[in-house]
Structures are given as C-alpha cells and as structure tokens.
Coordinates of C-alpha atoms and ligand atoms in Angstrom, one line a residue:
X1 CA 207.2 174.8 291.6
X2 CA 204.0 177.0 290.6
X3 CA 201.8 178.0 288.1
X4 CA 201.6 175.8 284.9
X5 CA 199.7 177.1 281.6
X6 CA 198.5 174.5 279.3
X7 CA 197.7 176.0 275.6
X8 CA 195.3 173.9 273.4
X9 CA 194.0 172.0 276.8
X10 CA 190.6 171.1 275.0
X11 CA 192.1 168.6 272.5
X12 CA 192.7 165.0 272.8
X13 CA 196.0 165.3 274.5
X14 CA 195.4 168.5 276.6
X15 CA 192.3 166.7 278.3
X16 CA 194.1 164.1 279.4
X17 CA 197.5 166.0 280.1
X18 CA 195.7 168.8 281.9
X19 CA 194.0 166.3 284.4
X20 CA 197.4 164.7 285.1
X21 CA 199.0 168.1 285.8
X22 CA 196.0 169.1 288.3
X23 CA 196.2 166.0 290.0
X24 CA 200.1 166.4 290.6
X25 CA 200.2 170.3 291.4
X26 CA 196.6 171.2 292.5
X27 CA 193.8 172.5 290.6
X28 CA 194.5 176.0 290.9
X29 CA 198.1 175.5 289.9
X30 CA 197.1 174.6 286.5
X31 CA 195.9 177.1 284.3
X32 CA 193.9 175.7 281.2
X33 CA 193.1 177.7 278.0
X34 CA 191.9 177.3 274.2
X35 CA 189.9 179.3 271.9
X36 CA 186.5 177.9 273.7
X37 CA 185.4 176.5 277.0
X38 CA 186.0 172.9 277.7
X39 CA 183.6 170.3 278.0
X40 CA 184.1 169.8 281.7
X41 CA 185.8 172.4 283.7
X42 CA 187.9 171.1 286.6
X43 CA 190.1 174.3 287.3
X44 CA 190.8 177.7 286.2
X45 CA 190.0 177.9 282.5
X46 CA 190.9 181.1 280.0
X47 CA 190.1 181.8 276.3
X48 CA 193.3 182.6 274.6
X49 CA 194.5 182.4 270.7
X50 CA 198.0 181.1 270.9
X51 CA 198.7 184.1 268.3
X52 CA 197.7 186.9 270.5
X53 CA 201.0 188.4 271.9
X54 CA 199.5 190.7 274.0
X55 CA 196.9 188.3 275.6
X56 CA 199.7 185.7 276.3
X57 CA 201.8 188.0 277.9
X58 CA 199.3 189.4 280.4
X59 CA 198.0 185.8 281.3
X60 CA 201.8 184.8 282.1
X61 CA 202.4 187.8 284.1
X62 CA 199.0 188.5 285.9
X63 CA 199.0 184.7 286.9
X64 CA 202.6 184.3 288.0
X65 CA 202.8 181.3 285.1
X66 CA 206.5 179.5 285.3
X67 CA 205.9 176.7 282.8
X68 CA 203.8 176.3 279.4
X69 CA 202.6 173.2 277.7
X70 CA 201.9 174.6 274.3
X71 CA 199.9 171.9 272.8
X72 CA 197.5 174.2 270.4
X73 CA 197.9 173.1 266.7
X74 CA 196.1 172.2 263.6
X75 CA 196.9 168.5 263.1
X76 CA 198.0 166.6 259.6
X77 CA 194.6 166.1 258.0
X78 CA 192.8 169.1 258.8
X79 CA 196.2 171.2 258.0
X80 CA 196.0 170.2 254.3
X81 CA 192.5 171.8 253.8
X82 CA 193.9 175.2 254.5
X83 CA 197.9 175.0 254.5
X84 CA 198.3 178.8 255.0
X85 CA 196.1 179.1 258.0
X86 CA 198.0 175.8 259.5
X87 CA 201.1 177.4 259.1
X88 CA 200.3 180.6 260.7
X89 CA 198.6 178.9 263.5
X90 CA 201.4 176.3 264.2
X91 CA 204.4 178.8 263.8
X92 CA 202.9 182.2 265.0
X93 CA 201.8 180.2 267.9
X94 CA 205.0 178.9 268.7
X95 CA 207.0 182.0 268.2
X96 CA 204.7 183.7 270.5
X97 CA 205.4 181.3 273.2
X98 CA 209.1 180.9 273.0
X99 CA 209.4 184.9 272.7
X100 CA 207.0 184.9 275.9
X101 CA 209.1 182.4 277.8
X102 CA 212.3 184.2 277.2
X103 CA 210.7 187.7 278.0
X104 CA 209.2 186.5 281.5
X105 CA 212.1 184.1 282.4
X106 CA 210.1 180.9 282.4
X107 CA 211.5 177.9 283.9
X108 CA 210.8 175.8 281.3
X109 CA 208.1 175.1 278.1
X110 CA 206.8 171.8 276.3
X111 CA 206.4 171.7 272.7
X112 CA 204.7 168.6 271.2
X113 CA 206.5 167.6 267.9
X114 CA 205.5 164.7 265.7
X115 CA 206.2 161.3 263.7
X116 CA 205.1 163.9 260.9
X117 CA 208.2 165.2 260.5
X118 CA 209.5 162.2 258.8
X119 CA 208.7 162.1 255.0
X120 CA 209.5 160.1 252.0
X121 CA 213.4 160.5 252.0
X122 CA 213.4 159.0 255.8
X123 CA 214.4 155.6 256.7
X124 CA 211.0 153.8 256.9
X125 CA 212.1 151.3 259.6
X126 CA 213.5 152.2 262.8
X127 CA 213.7 155.7 262.0
X128 CA 216.9 157.1 263.7
X129 CA 216.7 160.5 265.7
X130 CA 218.3 162.3 263.1
X131 CA 218.2 161.5 259.4
X132 CA 216.6 163.3 256.1
X133 CA 213.6 164.9 257.1
X134 CA 211.6 166.5 254.1
X135 CA 207.9 166.2 255.6
X136 CA 204.7 165.9 253.0
X137 CA 202.3 167.8 255.0
X138 CA 202.2 171.6 256.1
X139 CA 201.6 170.3 259.7
X140 CA 205.0 168.0 259.5
X141 CA 206.6 171.2 258.0
X142 CA 205.5 173.1 260.7
X143 CA 206.5 170.8 263.2
X144 CA 209.9 170.2 262.2
X145 CA 210.6 174.1 261.7
X146 CA 208.9 174.3 265.3
X147 CA 211.9 171.8 266.4
X148 CA 214.3 173.9 264.9
X149 CA 213.4 177.1 266.6
X150 CA 212.9 175.3 269.8
X151 CA 216.6 174.3 269.3
X152 CA 217.5 177.9 268.4
X153 CA 215.9 179.3 271.4
X154 CA 217.6 176.8 273.7
X155 CA 220.9 177.7 272.0
X156 CA 220.8 181.3 271.9
X157 CA 218.5 182.4 274.8
X158 CA 219.1 179.3 277.1
X159 CA 215.4 178.5 277.1
X160 CA 214.7 175.0 278.7
X161 CA 212.4 174.0 275.9
X162 CA 211.9 170.3 275.9
X163 CA 209.8 168.2 273.1
X164 CA 208.9 164.8 271.9
X165 CA 208.1 163.5 268.3
X166 CA 204.9 161.8 269.3
X167 CA 203.7 158.8 267.4
X168 CA 199.9 158.4 266.8
X169 CA 198.2 158.8 270.4
X170 CA 195.1 156.2 271.1
X171 CA 192.9 157.2 274.1
X172 CA 189.4 156.5 275.5
X173 CA 189.0 159.8 277.3
X174 CA 188.8 162.4 274.2
X175 CA 188.3 162.3 270.8
X176 CA 191.1 163.3 268.2
X177 CA 191.2 166.4 266.4
X178 CA 191.7 165.8 262.8
X179 CA 194.7 163.9 262.5
X180 CA 195.8 160.7 260.3
X181 CA 196.0 158.2 262.9
X182 CA 192.9 159.0 264.3
X183 CA 191.1 155.8 262.8
X184 CA 193.0 154.2 265.7
X185 CA 190.6 155.8 268.2
X186 CA 187.4 155.6 265.9
X187 CA 187.7 152.1 265.5
X188 CA 186.9 151.3 269.1
X189 CA 183.6 153.6 269.1
X190 CA 182.5 152.1 266.1
X191 CA 183.3 148.6 267.3
X192 CA 181.3 148.9 270.5
X193 CA 178.4 150.9 269.0
X194 CA 178.0 149.3 265.6
X195 CA 180.3 146.2 265.6
X196 CA 181.8 147.5 262.0
X197 CA 184.1 150.0 261.1
X198 CA 185.0 151.7 257.7
X199 CA 188.8 152.6 257.7
X200 CA 190.1 155.5 255.8
X201 CA 193.5 154.0 255.5
X202 CA 194.8 150.6 253.6
X203 CA 194.6 147.5 255.8
X204 CA 198.7 147.1 255.4
X205 CA 199.5 150.9 256.7
X206 CA 201.8 150.3 259.4
X207 CA 202.3 153.3 261.7
X208 CA 204.1 154.0 265.0
X209 CA 201.5 154.6 268.1
X210 CA 201.3 154.9 271.8
X211 CA 198.8 154.7 274.4
X212 CA 197.4 157.9 275.6
X213 CA 198.8 156.6 279.3
X214 CA 202.4 156.4 278.2
X215 CA 202.0 159.5 276.3
X216 CA 201.4 161.4 279.3
X217 CA 203.7 159.4 281.5
X218 CA 206.5 160.3 278.9
X219 CA 205.6 164.1 278.6
X220 CA 205.8 164.2 282.4
X221 CA 209.1 162.2 282.7
X222 CA 210.5 164.6 280.3
X223 CA 209.7 167.6 281.9
X224 CA 210.9 166.2 285.3
X225 CA 213.9 165.2 283.7
X226 CA 217.3 167.0 285.1
X227 CA 218.4 169.7 282.7
X228 CA 222.0 167.9 282.3
X229 CA 220.1 164.7 280.8
X230 CA 218.6 166.7 278.0
X231 CA 221.0 166.6 275.3
X232 CA 218.6 167.1 272.4
X233 CA 216.7 170.5 271.9
X234 CA 215.0 169.4 268.4
X235 CA 212.5 166.7 269.7
X236 CA 213.1 163.5 271.0
X237 CA 211.9 160.2 269.0
X238 CA 209.3 158.2 270.9
X239 CA 207.4 155.1 270.3
X240 CA 205.6 152.1 271.8
X241 CA 204.4 150.0 269.2
X242 CA 203.5 149.8 265.5
X243 CA 200.6 148.3 264.0
X244 CA 198.2 148.4 260.9
X245 CA 194.4 148.7 260.7
X246 CA 194.1 145.1 259.9
X247 CA 196.4 143.9 262.9
X248 CA 194.3 146.3 265.1
X249 CA 190.8 144.9 263.9
X250 CA 192.3 141.2 264.5
X251 CA 193.0 142.2 268.0
X252 CA 189.6 144.0 268.7
X253 CA 188.0 140.7 267.3
X254 CA 189.8 138.7 270.3
X255 CA 187.1 140.8 272.6
X256 CA 184.2 141.4 270.2
X257 CA 184.2 138.3 267.8
X258 CA 181.5 139.7 265.5
X259 CA 183.6 142.9 264.7
X260 CA 183.8 143.6 261.0
X261 CA 186.2 146.1 259.2
X262 CA 186.1 147.4 255.7
X263 CA 188.8 149.9 254.0
X264 CA 188.0 153.0 251.9
X265 CA 191.1 154.6 251.6
X266 CA 191.1 158.7 251.0
X267 CA 193.4 161.4 251.1
X268 CA 194.7 160.4 254.6
X269 CA 196.3 157.5 253.0
X270 CA 198.9 159.5 251.2
X271 CA 199.8 161.3 254.4
X272 CA 200.2 158.1 256.3
X273 CA 202.4 156.5 253.4
X274 CA 204.7 159.7 253.7
X275 CA 205.4 158.5 257.2
X276 CA 207.5 155.7 258.9
X277 CA 206.6 152.3 260.0
X278 CA 208.8 152.3 263.3
X279 CA 211.1 154.5 265.3
X280 CA 214.3 154.1 267.1
X281 CA 213.8 155.9 270.4
X282 CA 217.1 155.1 271.8
X283 CA 218.1 158.5 272.6
X284 CA 215.0 159.2 274.8
X285 CA 215.6 155.7 276.7
X286 CA 219.3 156.3 277.1
X287 CA 219.1 159.9 278.0
X288 CA 215.9 160.3 280.4
X289 CA 215.0 156.8 280.8
X290 CA 211.9 156.2 278.8
X291 CA 210.1 152.8 278.5
X292 CA 206.7 152.3 277.3
X293 CA 204.3 150.0 279.5
X294 CA 201.5 149.5 276.9
X295 CA 201.9 147.0 273.6
X296 CA 199.0 146.5 271.1
X297 CA 197.2 143.7 273.2
X298 CA 197.6 145.6 276.6
X299 CA 196.3 149.2 274.9
X300 CA 193.2 147.2 273.2
X301 CA 191.9 145.5 276.4
X302 CA 192.1 148.6 278.1
X303 CA 190.4 151.0 275.6
X304 CA 187.5 148.4 275.4
X305 CA 187.1 148.2 279.0
X306 CA 187.2 151.7 279.8
X307 CA 184.9 152.8 276.9
X308 CA 182.5 150.0 278.3
X309 CA 182.8 151.7 281.7
X310 CA 182.0 155.2 280.2
X311 CA 179.4 155.1 277.8
X312 CA 178.7 158.3 277.9
X313 CA 182.2 158.9 276.1
X314 CA 181.1 156.7 273.0
X315 CA 180.8 158.7 269.6
X316 CA 179.1 157.2 266.7
Ligands
LIG401 P1 193.6 168.2 268.9 O1 193.4 168.7 267.8 O2 192.9 167.2 269.7 O3 193.7 169.7 269.9 C1 194.3 171.0 269.5 C2 193.8 172.1 270.4 O4 194.4 173.4 270.0 C3 192.1 172.2 270.1 O5 191.4 172.1 271.5 C4 192.2 173.4 269.5 O6 190.8 174.2 269.7 C5 193.4 174.3 269.8 N1 193.6 175.5 269.1 C6 193.5 175.5 267.6 N2 194.2 176.6 267.5 C7 194.2 177.5 268.3 C8 194.7 178.8 268.4 N3 194.9 179.5 267.4 N4 194.8 179.2 269.7 C9 194.4 178.2 270.7 N5 193.9 177.2 270.8 C10 193.9 176.5 269.6 O7 195.2 167.8 269.2 P2 196.0 167.0 270.0 O8 195.8 165.4 269.6 O9 195.3 167.2 271.5 O10 197.6 167.5 270.0 C11 198.0 168.2 271.0 C12 199.4 168.6 270.4 O11 200.1 167.1 270.4 C13 199.5 169.0 269.2 O12 200.6 169.9 269.1 C14 200.0 168.1 268.2 O13 200.7 168.3 267.2 C15 200.9 167.0 268.9 N6 200.7 165.6 268.6 C16 199.6 164.8 268.7 C17 199.4 163.6 268.5 C18 198.1 162.9 268.2 O14 198.1 161.6 268.0 N7 197.1 163.2 269.1 C19 200.4 163.0 267.7 C20 201.9 163.7 267.5 C21 201.6 165.1 267.7
LIG402 N1 198.4 161.8 265.3 C1 199.0 162.9 264.7 C2 198.2 162.9 263.0 O1 197.7 162.0 262.6 C3 200.6 162.6 264.2 O2 201.0 164.0 264.6 O3 198.3 164.3 262.7

C-alpha cells in the first residue's frame, strides 16, 4: 500500500494522526497538507485548500495517492461565527474529496463525522446509531449532510469511504481548533500553568469524550477492517467515557490538590446542551471490534504526566 494524503493535517487530530500514519507506513509514504505550514514538519507537506478541485486532483495524480484522510473542517464554536463560510468549507471540501476519490479510483477515504450530528430530538442517553438527528449548529448540519453524501458515494459508486462520529477529543500533543469540547483540553494547561481555570460550560454539562490515543487507534482500526465488516457507510457512533466539567475538575484535583475552577458559561453552552450525554457505540464494537482503553482517571493521569514531561507544549 502506498501514499496516503492527510487533508487538514495541522489540526488537533491531524497532528497526531499524521505521526501515527508515518510511524506505520514510513515518512515519505504519508503526504500532509493544510492551508499553512505545520509547526513541526516531519515529512512531505504541501499547501492545499480542500476546495481547490484542480489542486487536489493534481496532488493525487502526481504523488500516486491511494488513500485520503479528510480532516479539514471548521468546528462547532468557530463555525457559528460564519455559518455560510463553514458550510462552504465543510461541504465543498468533502464533495471535492469524494469526486476526486471516484475519478482517481482511490482505495479508501476516511471522513470524520461528529457527535454534533445529534440534536434536541435525539435520545440524550445511550444515543443509538440511528435516531432523529436535527443538528442545531451549522457544523452539525454539515457533518450530517457529509455522512449522507459518504453513504451515497459508497452505494452509487462503490467508494470505500469510512467514517466515525468522534465525541470530544482530549489530547496533550496539539491544541484544539475551535470546538465546544475544547474546555476539556484547556483545563489541563490552565491547571498546570496557573492552578485555576474559568470554564465556558456549566459544571453539570455531561458530554461524551475520548482520549486522543483511543481516537487514533479507532481510526486506524476502522481503516484496517475488512470491507465486508463495514455495514454502516454514514458514520459509526463511538465513545469511551462521558463526564462533566465538575467531574473532570475533581479528577484533576486528585493530582493537583490546589486546583480551582470557576464557571462563566457563554454561547457554547447552548451548543453543548443540544448534544447528547452518552452514546451507544454497539455497532462499532460488533462490526469491527472497537474497545476503548482510557477512562476518565487514566486519561487525566496521562494528560498530566505528558504535559509535565513536555512543558514547551503548555499554553496559557
Ligand atoms: P482542527 O480545527 O484542530 O483542525 C482542522 C484543520 O483543518 C486546521 O489545521 C485548518 O487549518 C484546516 N483547514 C480549515 N479549512 C481548510 C481548508 N479550506 N483547506 C485545507 N485545510 C483547512 O480540527 P480537529 O480537531 O483536528 O478535527 C479534525 C476533524 O475531526 C474535523 O473534521 C472535525 O470535524 C473532526 N472532529 C474532531 C473532534 C475533536 O474533538 N477534535 C470531534 C469530532 C469530530
Ligand atoms: N469536539 C468537537 C466540537 O466541539 C465535536 O465535533 O466541535
């Protein structure tokens, strides 16, 4: 297998996923791309806007790309600041990838969806794989529409496109890029640098979450799974844990006893309230064997250990 192209590789997930792919397939086999240069370059990287049809086609053909991981997107909180621009980037980017994948006969495409596809009509506890989804954000609308387009391309053209509805992702390696779950990363930096944090969500806002290591492993396991195992071509529900800001703060206090949290909810509270509290990921477990490794206590301990060992990554 050769040449993987990662789109939106400079982001929170792309930074870590690109490294994992390079460890596995070799530095030269994984081509990263984004609007800008990466903070640290560890292999071939090019500047590419995902909406650039001719540009994407040229990159695929000139480099013999066989698989695409399409991560480029505007996330939930940032997306509400310019809904139409968010729709254009998230949808035009995806349609460009799907069209190019069919035209260039790519082997496989990964498209990350999100728990943001859930909305006020969706069951809040143990959200099933299929239910009523009427997302309240432009980001959620674009991700749900994206899932439907992936399902369409799989059925109409036989494109092997695979997708996960990621919950909120928490990791130490890279900063988050404008989501509603960003508090769960910021809190660790603030705790270690200042001993206190002002949270933009209410203390009892329960959301599904996952440690970065689990998210990356899930992505690779889904992409490795034999084709006959993949029965869902929209996106798989996936989760590892659910917690509130209050519960996360209490867990951090077990490591940093003086840590203090305050709450000043802003517009992101309404976004979080439109999502669900826990997810049933039974289909991913049954069809391709998904199992998370990290719970809240294990994630918290590892975040603190890793950030203490890499103080240059701390952001205040
Ligand atoms: P991020 O915001 O950190 O990174 C997104 C990257 O896309 C950025 O580097 C940005 O420069 C790039 N980008 C934006 N517009 C672009 C364009 N027009 N052309 C090329 N690149 C462009 O996001 P992330 O957290 O790394 O998320 C990656 C993917 O995973 C996204 O599709 C997101 O919807 C999905 N996801 C993430 C989370 C999470 O908690 N991080 C949860 C659910 C789903
Ligand atoms: N973590 C993401 C966000 O908050 C969910 O897709 O936007």
